[in-house]
Coordinates of C-alpha atoms in Angstrom, one line a residue:
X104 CA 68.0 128.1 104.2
X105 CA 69.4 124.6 104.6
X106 CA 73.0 126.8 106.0
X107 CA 70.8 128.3 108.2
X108 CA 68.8 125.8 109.6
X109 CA 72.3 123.3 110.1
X110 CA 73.7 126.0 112.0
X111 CA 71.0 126.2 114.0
X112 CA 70.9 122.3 114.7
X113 CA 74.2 122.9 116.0
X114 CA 73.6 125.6 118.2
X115 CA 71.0 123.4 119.5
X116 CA 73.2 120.8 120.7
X117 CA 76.1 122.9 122.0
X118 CA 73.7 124.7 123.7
X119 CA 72.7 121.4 125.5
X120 CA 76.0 119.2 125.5
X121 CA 75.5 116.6 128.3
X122 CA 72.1 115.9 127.3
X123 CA 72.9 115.9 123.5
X124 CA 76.0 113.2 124.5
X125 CA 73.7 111.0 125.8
X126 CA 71.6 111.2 123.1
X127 CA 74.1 110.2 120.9
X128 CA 75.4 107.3 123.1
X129 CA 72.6 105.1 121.5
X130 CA 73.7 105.5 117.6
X131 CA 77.5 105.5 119.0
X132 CA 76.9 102.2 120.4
X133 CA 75.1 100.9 117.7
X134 CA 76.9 102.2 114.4
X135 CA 80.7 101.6 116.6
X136 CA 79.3 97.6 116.8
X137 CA 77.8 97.5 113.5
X138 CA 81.1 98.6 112.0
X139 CA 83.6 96.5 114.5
X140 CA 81.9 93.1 113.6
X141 CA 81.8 94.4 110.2
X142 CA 85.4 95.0 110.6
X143 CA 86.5 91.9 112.5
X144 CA 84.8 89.9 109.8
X145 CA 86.1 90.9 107.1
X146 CA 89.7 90.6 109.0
X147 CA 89.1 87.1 109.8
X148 CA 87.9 86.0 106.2
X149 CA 90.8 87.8 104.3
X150 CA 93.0 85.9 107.1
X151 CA 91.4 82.7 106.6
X152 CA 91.6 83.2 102.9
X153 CA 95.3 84.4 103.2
X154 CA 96.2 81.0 105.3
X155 CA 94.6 78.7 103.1
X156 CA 96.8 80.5 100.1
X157 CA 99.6 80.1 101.9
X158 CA 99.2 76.6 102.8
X159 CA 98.3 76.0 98.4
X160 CA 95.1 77.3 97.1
X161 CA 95.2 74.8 94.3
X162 CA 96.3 72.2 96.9
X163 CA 94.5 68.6 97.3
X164 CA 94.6 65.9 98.8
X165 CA 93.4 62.5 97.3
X166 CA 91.9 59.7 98.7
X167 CA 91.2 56.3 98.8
X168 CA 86.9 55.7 99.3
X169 CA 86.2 52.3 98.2
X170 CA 82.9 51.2 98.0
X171 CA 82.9 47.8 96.6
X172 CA 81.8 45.9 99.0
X173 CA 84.7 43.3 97.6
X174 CA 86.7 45.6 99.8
X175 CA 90.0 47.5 99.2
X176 CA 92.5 45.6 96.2
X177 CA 96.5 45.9 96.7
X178 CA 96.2 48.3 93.3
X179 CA 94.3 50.6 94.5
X180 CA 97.0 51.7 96.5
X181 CA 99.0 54.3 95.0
X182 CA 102.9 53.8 93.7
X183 CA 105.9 55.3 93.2
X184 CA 105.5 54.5 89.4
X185 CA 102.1 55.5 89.3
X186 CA 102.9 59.0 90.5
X187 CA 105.7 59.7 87.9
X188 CA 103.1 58.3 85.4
X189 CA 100.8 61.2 86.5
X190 CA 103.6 64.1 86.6
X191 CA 104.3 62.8 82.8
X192 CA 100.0 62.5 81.8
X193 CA 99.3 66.1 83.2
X194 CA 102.4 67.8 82.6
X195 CA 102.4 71.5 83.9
X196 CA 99.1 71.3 85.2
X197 CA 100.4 69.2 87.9
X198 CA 102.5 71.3 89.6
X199 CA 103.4 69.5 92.7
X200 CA 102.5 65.4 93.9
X201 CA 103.6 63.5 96.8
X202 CA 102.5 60.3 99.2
X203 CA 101.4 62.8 101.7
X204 CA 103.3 60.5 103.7
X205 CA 104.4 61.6 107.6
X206 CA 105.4 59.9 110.7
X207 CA 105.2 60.8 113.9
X208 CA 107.5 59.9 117.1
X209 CA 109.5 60.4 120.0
X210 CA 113.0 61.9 119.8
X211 CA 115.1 61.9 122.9
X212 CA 117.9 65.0 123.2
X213 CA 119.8 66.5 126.2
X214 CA 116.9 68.6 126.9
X215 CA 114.1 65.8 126.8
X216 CA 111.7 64.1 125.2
X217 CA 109.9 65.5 121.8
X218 CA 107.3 64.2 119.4
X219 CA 108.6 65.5 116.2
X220 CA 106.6 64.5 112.8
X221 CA 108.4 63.7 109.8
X222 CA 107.0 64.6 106.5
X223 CA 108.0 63.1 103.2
X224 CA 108.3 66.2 100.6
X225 CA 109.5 66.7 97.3
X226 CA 112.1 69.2 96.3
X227 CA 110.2 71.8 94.8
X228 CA 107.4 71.9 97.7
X229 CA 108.9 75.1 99.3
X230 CA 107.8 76.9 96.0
X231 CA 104.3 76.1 97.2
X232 CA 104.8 77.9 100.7
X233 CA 105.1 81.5 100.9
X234 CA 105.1 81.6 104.4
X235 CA 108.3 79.3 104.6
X236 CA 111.5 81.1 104.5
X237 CA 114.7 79.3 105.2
X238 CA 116.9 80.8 108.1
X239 CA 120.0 78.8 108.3
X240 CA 121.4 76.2 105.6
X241 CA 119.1 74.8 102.7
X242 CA 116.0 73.1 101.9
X243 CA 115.9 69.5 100.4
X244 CA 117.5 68.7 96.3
X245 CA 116.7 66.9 93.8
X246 CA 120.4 64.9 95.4
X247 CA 118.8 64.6 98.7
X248 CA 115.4 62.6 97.5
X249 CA 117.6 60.3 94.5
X250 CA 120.2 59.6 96.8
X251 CA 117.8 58.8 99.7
X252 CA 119.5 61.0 102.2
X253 CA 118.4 60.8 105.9
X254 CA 118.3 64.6 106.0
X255 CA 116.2 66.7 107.4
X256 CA 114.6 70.3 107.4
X257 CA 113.4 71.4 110.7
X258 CA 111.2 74.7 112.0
X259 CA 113.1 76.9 114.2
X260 CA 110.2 76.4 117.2
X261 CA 111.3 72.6 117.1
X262 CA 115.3 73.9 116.7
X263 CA 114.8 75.3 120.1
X264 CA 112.8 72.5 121.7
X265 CA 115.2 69.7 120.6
X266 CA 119.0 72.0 120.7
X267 CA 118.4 74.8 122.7
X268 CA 119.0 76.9 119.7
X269 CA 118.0 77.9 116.5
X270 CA 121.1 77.5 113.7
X271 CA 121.6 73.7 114.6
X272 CA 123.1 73.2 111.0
X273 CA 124.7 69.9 111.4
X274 CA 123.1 68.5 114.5
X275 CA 121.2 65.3 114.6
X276 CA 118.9 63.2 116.1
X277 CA 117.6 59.6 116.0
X278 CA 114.3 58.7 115.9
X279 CA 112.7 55.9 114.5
X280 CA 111.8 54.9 111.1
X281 CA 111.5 52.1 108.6
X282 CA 111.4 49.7 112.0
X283 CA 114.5 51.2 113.2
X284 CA 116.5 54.4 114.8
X285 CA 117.7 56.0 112.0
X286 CA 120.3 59.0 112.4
X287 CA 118.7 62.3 110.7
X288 CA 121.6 65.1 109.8
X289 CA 119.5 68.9 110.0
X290 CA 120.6 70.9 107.1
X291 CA 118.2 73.5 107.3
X292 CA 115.9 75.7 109.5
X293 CA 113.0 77.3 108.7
X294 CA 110.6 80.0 110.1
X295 CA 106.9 80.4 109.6
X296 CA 105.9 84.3 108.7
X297 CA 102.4 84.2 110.0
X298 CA 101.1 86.4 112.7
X299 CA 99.9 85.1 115.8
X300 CA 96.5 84.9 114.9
X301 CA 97.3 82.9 111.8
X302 CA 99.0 80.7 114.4
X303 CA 96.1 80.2 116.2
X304 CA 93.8 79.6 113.8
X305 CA 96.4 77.0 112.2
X306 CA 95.8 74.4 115.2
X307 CA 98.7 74.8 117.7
X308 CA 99.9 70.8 117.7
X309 CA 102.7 70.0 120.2
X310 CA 104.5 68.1 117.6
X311 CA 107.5 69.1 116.2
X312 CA 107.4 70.0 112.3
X313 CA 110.1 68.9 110.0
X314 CA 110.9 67.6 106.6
X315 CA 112.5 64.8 104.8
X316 CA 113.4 63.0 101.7
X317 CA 109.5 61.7 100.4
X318 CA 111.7 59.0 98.6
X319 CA 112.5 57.8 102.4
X320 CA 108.8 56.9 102.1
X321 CA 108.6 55.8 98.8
X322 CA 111.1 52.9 98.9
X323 CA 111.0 51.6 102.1
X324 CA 107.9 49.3 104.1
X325 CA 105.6 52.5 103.1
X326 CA 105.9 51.4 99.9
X327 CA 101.8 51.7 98.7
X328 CA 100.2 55.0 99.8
X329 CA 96.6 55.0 100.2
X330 CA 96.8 59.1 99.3
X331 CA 98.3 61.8 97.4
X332 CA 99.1 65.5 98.2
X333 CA 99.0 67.2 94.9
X334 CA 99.6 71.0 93.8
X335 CA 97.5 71.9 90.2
X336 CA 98.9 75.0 88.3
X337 CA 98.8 77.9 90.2
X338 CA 97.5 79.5 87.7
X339 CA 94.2 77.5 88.1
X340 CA 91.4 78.8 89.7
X341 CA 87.6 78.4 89.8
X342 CA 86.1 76.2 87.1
X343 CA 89.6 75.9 86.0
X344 CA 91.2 74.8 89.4
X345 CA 87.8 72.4 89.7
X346 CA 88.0 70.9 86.2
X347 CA 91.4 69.6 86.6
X348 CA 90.8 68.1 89.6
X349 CA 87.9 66.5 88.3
X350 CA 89.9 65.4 85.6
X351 CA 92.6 63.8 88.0
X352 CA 89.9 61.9 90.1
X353 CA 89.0 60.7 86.6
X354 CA 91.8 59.3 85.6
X355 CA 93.2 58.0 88.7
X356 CA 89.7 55.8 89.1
X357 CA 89.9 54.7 85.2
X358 CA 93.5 53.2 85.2
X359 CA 92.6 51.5 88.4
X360 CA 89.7 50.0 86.9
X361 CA 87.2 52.3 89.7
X362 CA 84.5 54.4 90.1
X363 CA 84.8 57.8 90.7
X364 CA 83.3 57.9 94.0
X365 CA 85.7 55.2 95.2
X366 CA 88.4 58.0 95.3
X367 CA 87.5 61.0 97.5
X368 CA 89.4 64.5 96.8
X369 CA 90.0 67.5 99.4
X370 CA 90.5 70.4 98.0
X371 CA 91.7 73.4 100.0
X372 CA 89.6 75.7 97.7
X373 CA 86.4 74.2 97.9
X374 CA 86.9 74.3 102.0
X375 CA 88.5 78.2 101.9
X376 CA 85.1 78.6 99.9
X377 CA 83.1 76.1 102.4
X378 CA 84.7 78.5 105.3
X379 CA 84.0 81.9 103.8
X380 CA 80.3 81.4 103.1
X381 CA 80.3 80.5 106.8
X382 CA 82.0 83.5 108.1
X383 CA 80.0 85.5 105.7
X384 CA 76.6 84.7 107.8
X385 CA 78.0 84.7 110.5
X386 CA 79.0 88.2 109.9
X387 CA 75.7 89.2 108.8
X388 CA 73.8 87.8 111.4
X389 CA 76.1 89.8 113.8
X390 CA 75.6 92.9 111.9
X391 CA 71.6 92.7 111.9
X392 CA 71.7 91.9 116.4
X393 CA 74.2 94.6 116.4
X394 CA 72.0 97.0 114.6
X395 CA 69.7 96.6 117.0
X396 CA 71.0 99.0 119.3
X397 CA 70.5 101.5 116.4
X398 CA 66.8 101.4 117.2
X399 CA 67.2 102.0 120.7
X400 CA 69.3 105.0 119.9
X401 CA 66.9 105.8 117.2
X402 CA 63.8 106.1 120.2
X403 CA 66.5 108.3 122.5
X404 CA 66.2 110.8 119.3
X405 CA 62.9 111.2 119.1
X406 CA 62.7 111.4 122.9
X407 CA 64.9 114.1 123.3
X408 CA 63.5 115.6 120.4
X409 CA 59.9 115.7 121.8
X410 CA 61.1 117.2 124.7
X411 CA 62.8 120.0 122.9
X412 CA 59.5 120.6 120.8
X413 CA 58.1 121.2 123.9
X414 CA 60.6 123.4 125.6
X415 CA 61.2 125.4 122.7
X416 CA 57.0 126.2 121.9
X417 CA 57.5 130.1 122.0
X418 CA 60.5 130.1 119.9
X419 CA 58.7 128.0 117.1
X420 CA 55.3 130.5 118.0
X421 CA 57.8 133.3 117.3
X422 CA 59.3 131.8 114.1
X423 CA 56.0 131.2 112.5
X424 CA 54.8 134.4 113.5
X425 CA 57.8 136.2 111.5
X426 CA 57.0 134.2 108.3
X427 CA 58.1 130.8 108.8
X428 CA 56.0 128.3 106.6
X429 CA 55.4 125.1 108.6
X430 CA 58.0 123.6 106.2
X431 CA 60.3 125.5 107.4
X432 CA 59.7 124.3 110.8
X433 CA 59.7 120.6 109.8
X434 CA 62.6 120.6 108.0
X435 CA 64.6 122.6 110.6
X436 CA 64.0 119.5 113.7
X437 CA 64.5 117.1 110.9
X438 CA 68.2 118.3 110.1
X439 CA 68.4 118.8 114.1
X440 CA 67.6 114.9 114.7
X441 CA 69.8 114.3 111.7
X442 CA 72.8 116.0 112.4
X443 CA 72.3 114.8 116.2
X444 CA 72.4 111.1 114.5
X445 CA 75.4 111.6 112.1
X446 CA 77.6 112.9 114.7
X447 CA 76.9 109.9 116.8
X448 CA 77.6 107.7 113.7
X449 CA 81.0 109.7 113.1
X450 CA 82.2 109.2 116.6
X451 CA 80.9 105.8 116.6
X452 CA 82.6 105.1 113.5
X453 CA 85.6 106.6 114.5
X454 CA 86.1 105.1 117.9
X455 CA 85.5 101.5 116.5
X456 CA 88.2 101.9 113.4
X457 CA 91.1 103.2 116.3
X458 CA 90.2 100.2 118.3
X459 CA 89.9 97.8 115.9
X460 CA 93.4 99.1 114.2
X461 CA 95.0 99.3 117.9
X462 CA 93.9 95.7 118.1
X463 CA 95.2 94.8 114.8
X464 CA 98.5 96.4 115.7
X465 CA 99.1 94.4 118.9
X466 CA 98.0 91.4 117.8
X467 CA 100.3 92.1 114.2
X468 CA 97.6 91.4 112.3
X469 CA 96.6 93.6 109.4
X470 CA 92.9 94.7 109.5
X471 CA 90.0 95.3 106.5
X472 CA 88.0 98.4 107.2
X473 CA 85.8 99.1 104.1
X474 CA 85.1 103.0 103.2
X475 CA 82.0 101.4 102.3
X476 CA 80.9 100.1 105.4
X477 CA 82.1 103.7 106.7
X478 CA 79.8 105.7 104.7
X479 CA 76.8 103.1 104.6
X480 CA 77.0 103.7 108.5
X481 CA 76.8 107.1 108.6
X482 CA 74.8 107.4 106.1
X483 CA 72.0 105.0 108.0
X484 CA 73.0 106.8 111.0
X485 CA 71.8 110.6 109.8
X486 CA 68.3 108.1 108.1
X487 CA 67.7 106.8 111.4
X488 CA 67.7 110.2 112.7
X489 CA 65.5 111.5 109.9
X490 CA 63.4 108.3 110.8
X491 CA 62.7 108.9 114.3
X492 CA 62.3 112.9 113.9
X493 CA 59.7 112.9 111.8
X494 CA 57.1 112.9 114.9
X495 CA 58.7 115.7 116.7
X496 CA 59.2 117.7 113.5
X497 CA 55.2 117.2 112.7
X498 CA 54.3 118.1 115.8
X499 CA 56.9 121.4 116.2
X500 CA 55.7 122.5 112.3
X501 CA 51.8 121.9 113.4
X502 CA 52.0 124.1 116.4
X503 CA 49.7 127.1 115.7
X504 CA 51.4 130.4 116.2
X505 CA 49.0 132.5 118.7
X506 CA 49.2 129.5 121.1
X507 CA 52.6 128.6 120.8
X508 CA 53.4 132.5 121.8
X509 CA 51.0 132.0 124.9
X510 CA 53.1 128.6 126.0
X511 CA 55.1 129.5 129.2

């Protein structure tokens, strides 16, 4: 029976084409935006959560917040010693600690005049940024930050700005530092693998990104840091990640002779998480104005439907009068408005996945389509249609036969 009455649901609608179209435009609207904000949320939080691991999950950076109204001490500042005392106290479960040190000027070259930023790195720090691949030379040595070497690692964007070129192994530039022009030697380029998006939503800064030696920092007039950049295990996550940094903030205040609250910790975890819940609501709250239009297309069903009760009064007089049970009658203008409403939500799904993975593919960003969100949506879609047929199948299956048959 159910064969029978789908086939007949669909020889209703290809029987009326135009008219069925444009009753599904209202659930292809509706389920096509439900599922492309779905989508385009879900794209943006994996690609907010994929910057902030690229940048260092377990990444923090420490601050000094100093309450006492006494005001800010000389030891409170942070040292050179001080930070090898640290690497030593939390063994592997610091990873990765510098000043978090950077400077920022002009630097004049044949083709003009370019703010480039210097910052002070340790050797290891490319291991804590995946989207950092060398191109031409190396990256900084252990050598490089003993010996103090006036060295530098610059992006290939700022290669281009400053030489013209990218492989400018060899070149320098002068730009100022420690009170004076100091001659930097470039011994490596790198490239940033991040799509454009990532670019965008990374802040596009017109200063030029390199690094150096963060022992140029450490023994020269920056000699006390009021911060640290540090790196936990990257093992750590969660509780785990949270603990140790708790633990860190601890122990930094105690040796200092502080409070807790006098040192302030930003951790790019807690903001990724911060950030997520955000986007999260955002999402939702898009989803529910978007499903709005479901509605709308819900009330074009049961109007169309209505109006094929009507025009169809002596084929459901006929029906009946052959033996059909008034069940029979509901249930076939209930899989009529149900099928009518699943199609929709197929087409509707379907059009938004191709645009959102044509969008994706032009903007060279990877996209997050759930299956879930798929078959929720045309799953709600055929309900919606079950919804809003009910009417119109009570009134068809409520028709009494001998006047139905008299209905011209």
């Amino acid at each position: 029976m159910f064969v029978e009455n789908l086939k007949m649901a669909l020889s209703a609608l290809v029987a009326n084409k135009m008219r069925s179209f444009l009753t599904m435009l209202g659930i292809i609207i509706g389920i096509g935006s439900v599922i492309g904000i779905a989508s385009i949320g879900d794209t943006v939080r994996q690609m907010v959560s994929t910057i902030y691991q690229n940048v260092g999950a377990t990444q923090s950076i420490v601050y000094l917040n100093i309450q006492d109204e006494a005001g800010i001490r000389d030891t409170d500042f942070f040292t050179n010693e001080e930070i090898e005392k640290y690497k030593k106290i939390f063994g592997t479960d610091l990873a990765y600690v510098d000043t978090n040190s950077s400077l920022t000027s002009e630097v004049k070259t044949k083709l003009g005049i370019n703010k480039v930023t210097l910052t002070g790195v340790d050797s290891n720090f490319l291991n804590f940024q995946p989207t950092m691949e060398i191109k031409y030379g190396r990256f900084l040595t252990s050598k490089d930050i003993e010996s103090r070497r006036y060295v530098v690692v610059v992006e290939d964007t700022a290669a281009l700005k400053l030489f013209g070129k990218e492989d400018v192994v060899g070149k320098t530039f002068r730009e100022k530092f420690n009170g004076a022009l100091q001659e930097f030697t470039v011994i490596g380029v790198y490239h940033e693998n991040m799509s454009p998006l990532q670019k965008v939503f990374m802040g596009n800064s017109q200063d030029l990104k390199t690094y150096v030696p963060t022992s140029l920092f450490i023994e020269s007039e920056y000699n006390m840091f009021s911060g640290l950049r540090i790196f936990a295990n990257k093992n750590f996550s969660g509780e785990t990640l949270k603990r140790f940094n708790e633990n860190f903030v601890e122990y930094v205040a105690r040796t200092k002779g502080r409070n807790k609250e006098d040192f302030y910790l930003y951790s790019a975890g807690n903001e990724m998480a911060q950030v997520d819940g955000f986007l999260g609501a955002i999402s939702i709250a898009m989803g529910g104005i978007a499903a709005i239009s479901l509605i709308v297309g819900g009330i074009g069903i049961m109007n169309i439907m209505l109006v094929s009760v009507t025009e169809r009064t002596r084929e459901i007089g006929t029906r009946k009068a052959l033996g059909a049970t008034t069940r029979d009658i509901l249930t076939q203008f209930l899989i009529e408005s149900a099928v009518l409403s699943a199609i929709g939500g197929i087409i509707g799904t379907s059009i938004a996945s191709g645009a959102i993975l044509i969008a994706g593919a032009i903007m060279q960003q990877s996209v997050v389509i759930r299956p879930i969100i798929v078959i929720l949506a045309v799953g709600f879609s055929a309900l919606v249609g079950i919804f809003f047929g009910i009417y119109p199948a009570l009134k068809a299956a409520k028709r009494d036969p001998i006047i139905a048959l008299r209905y011209e």
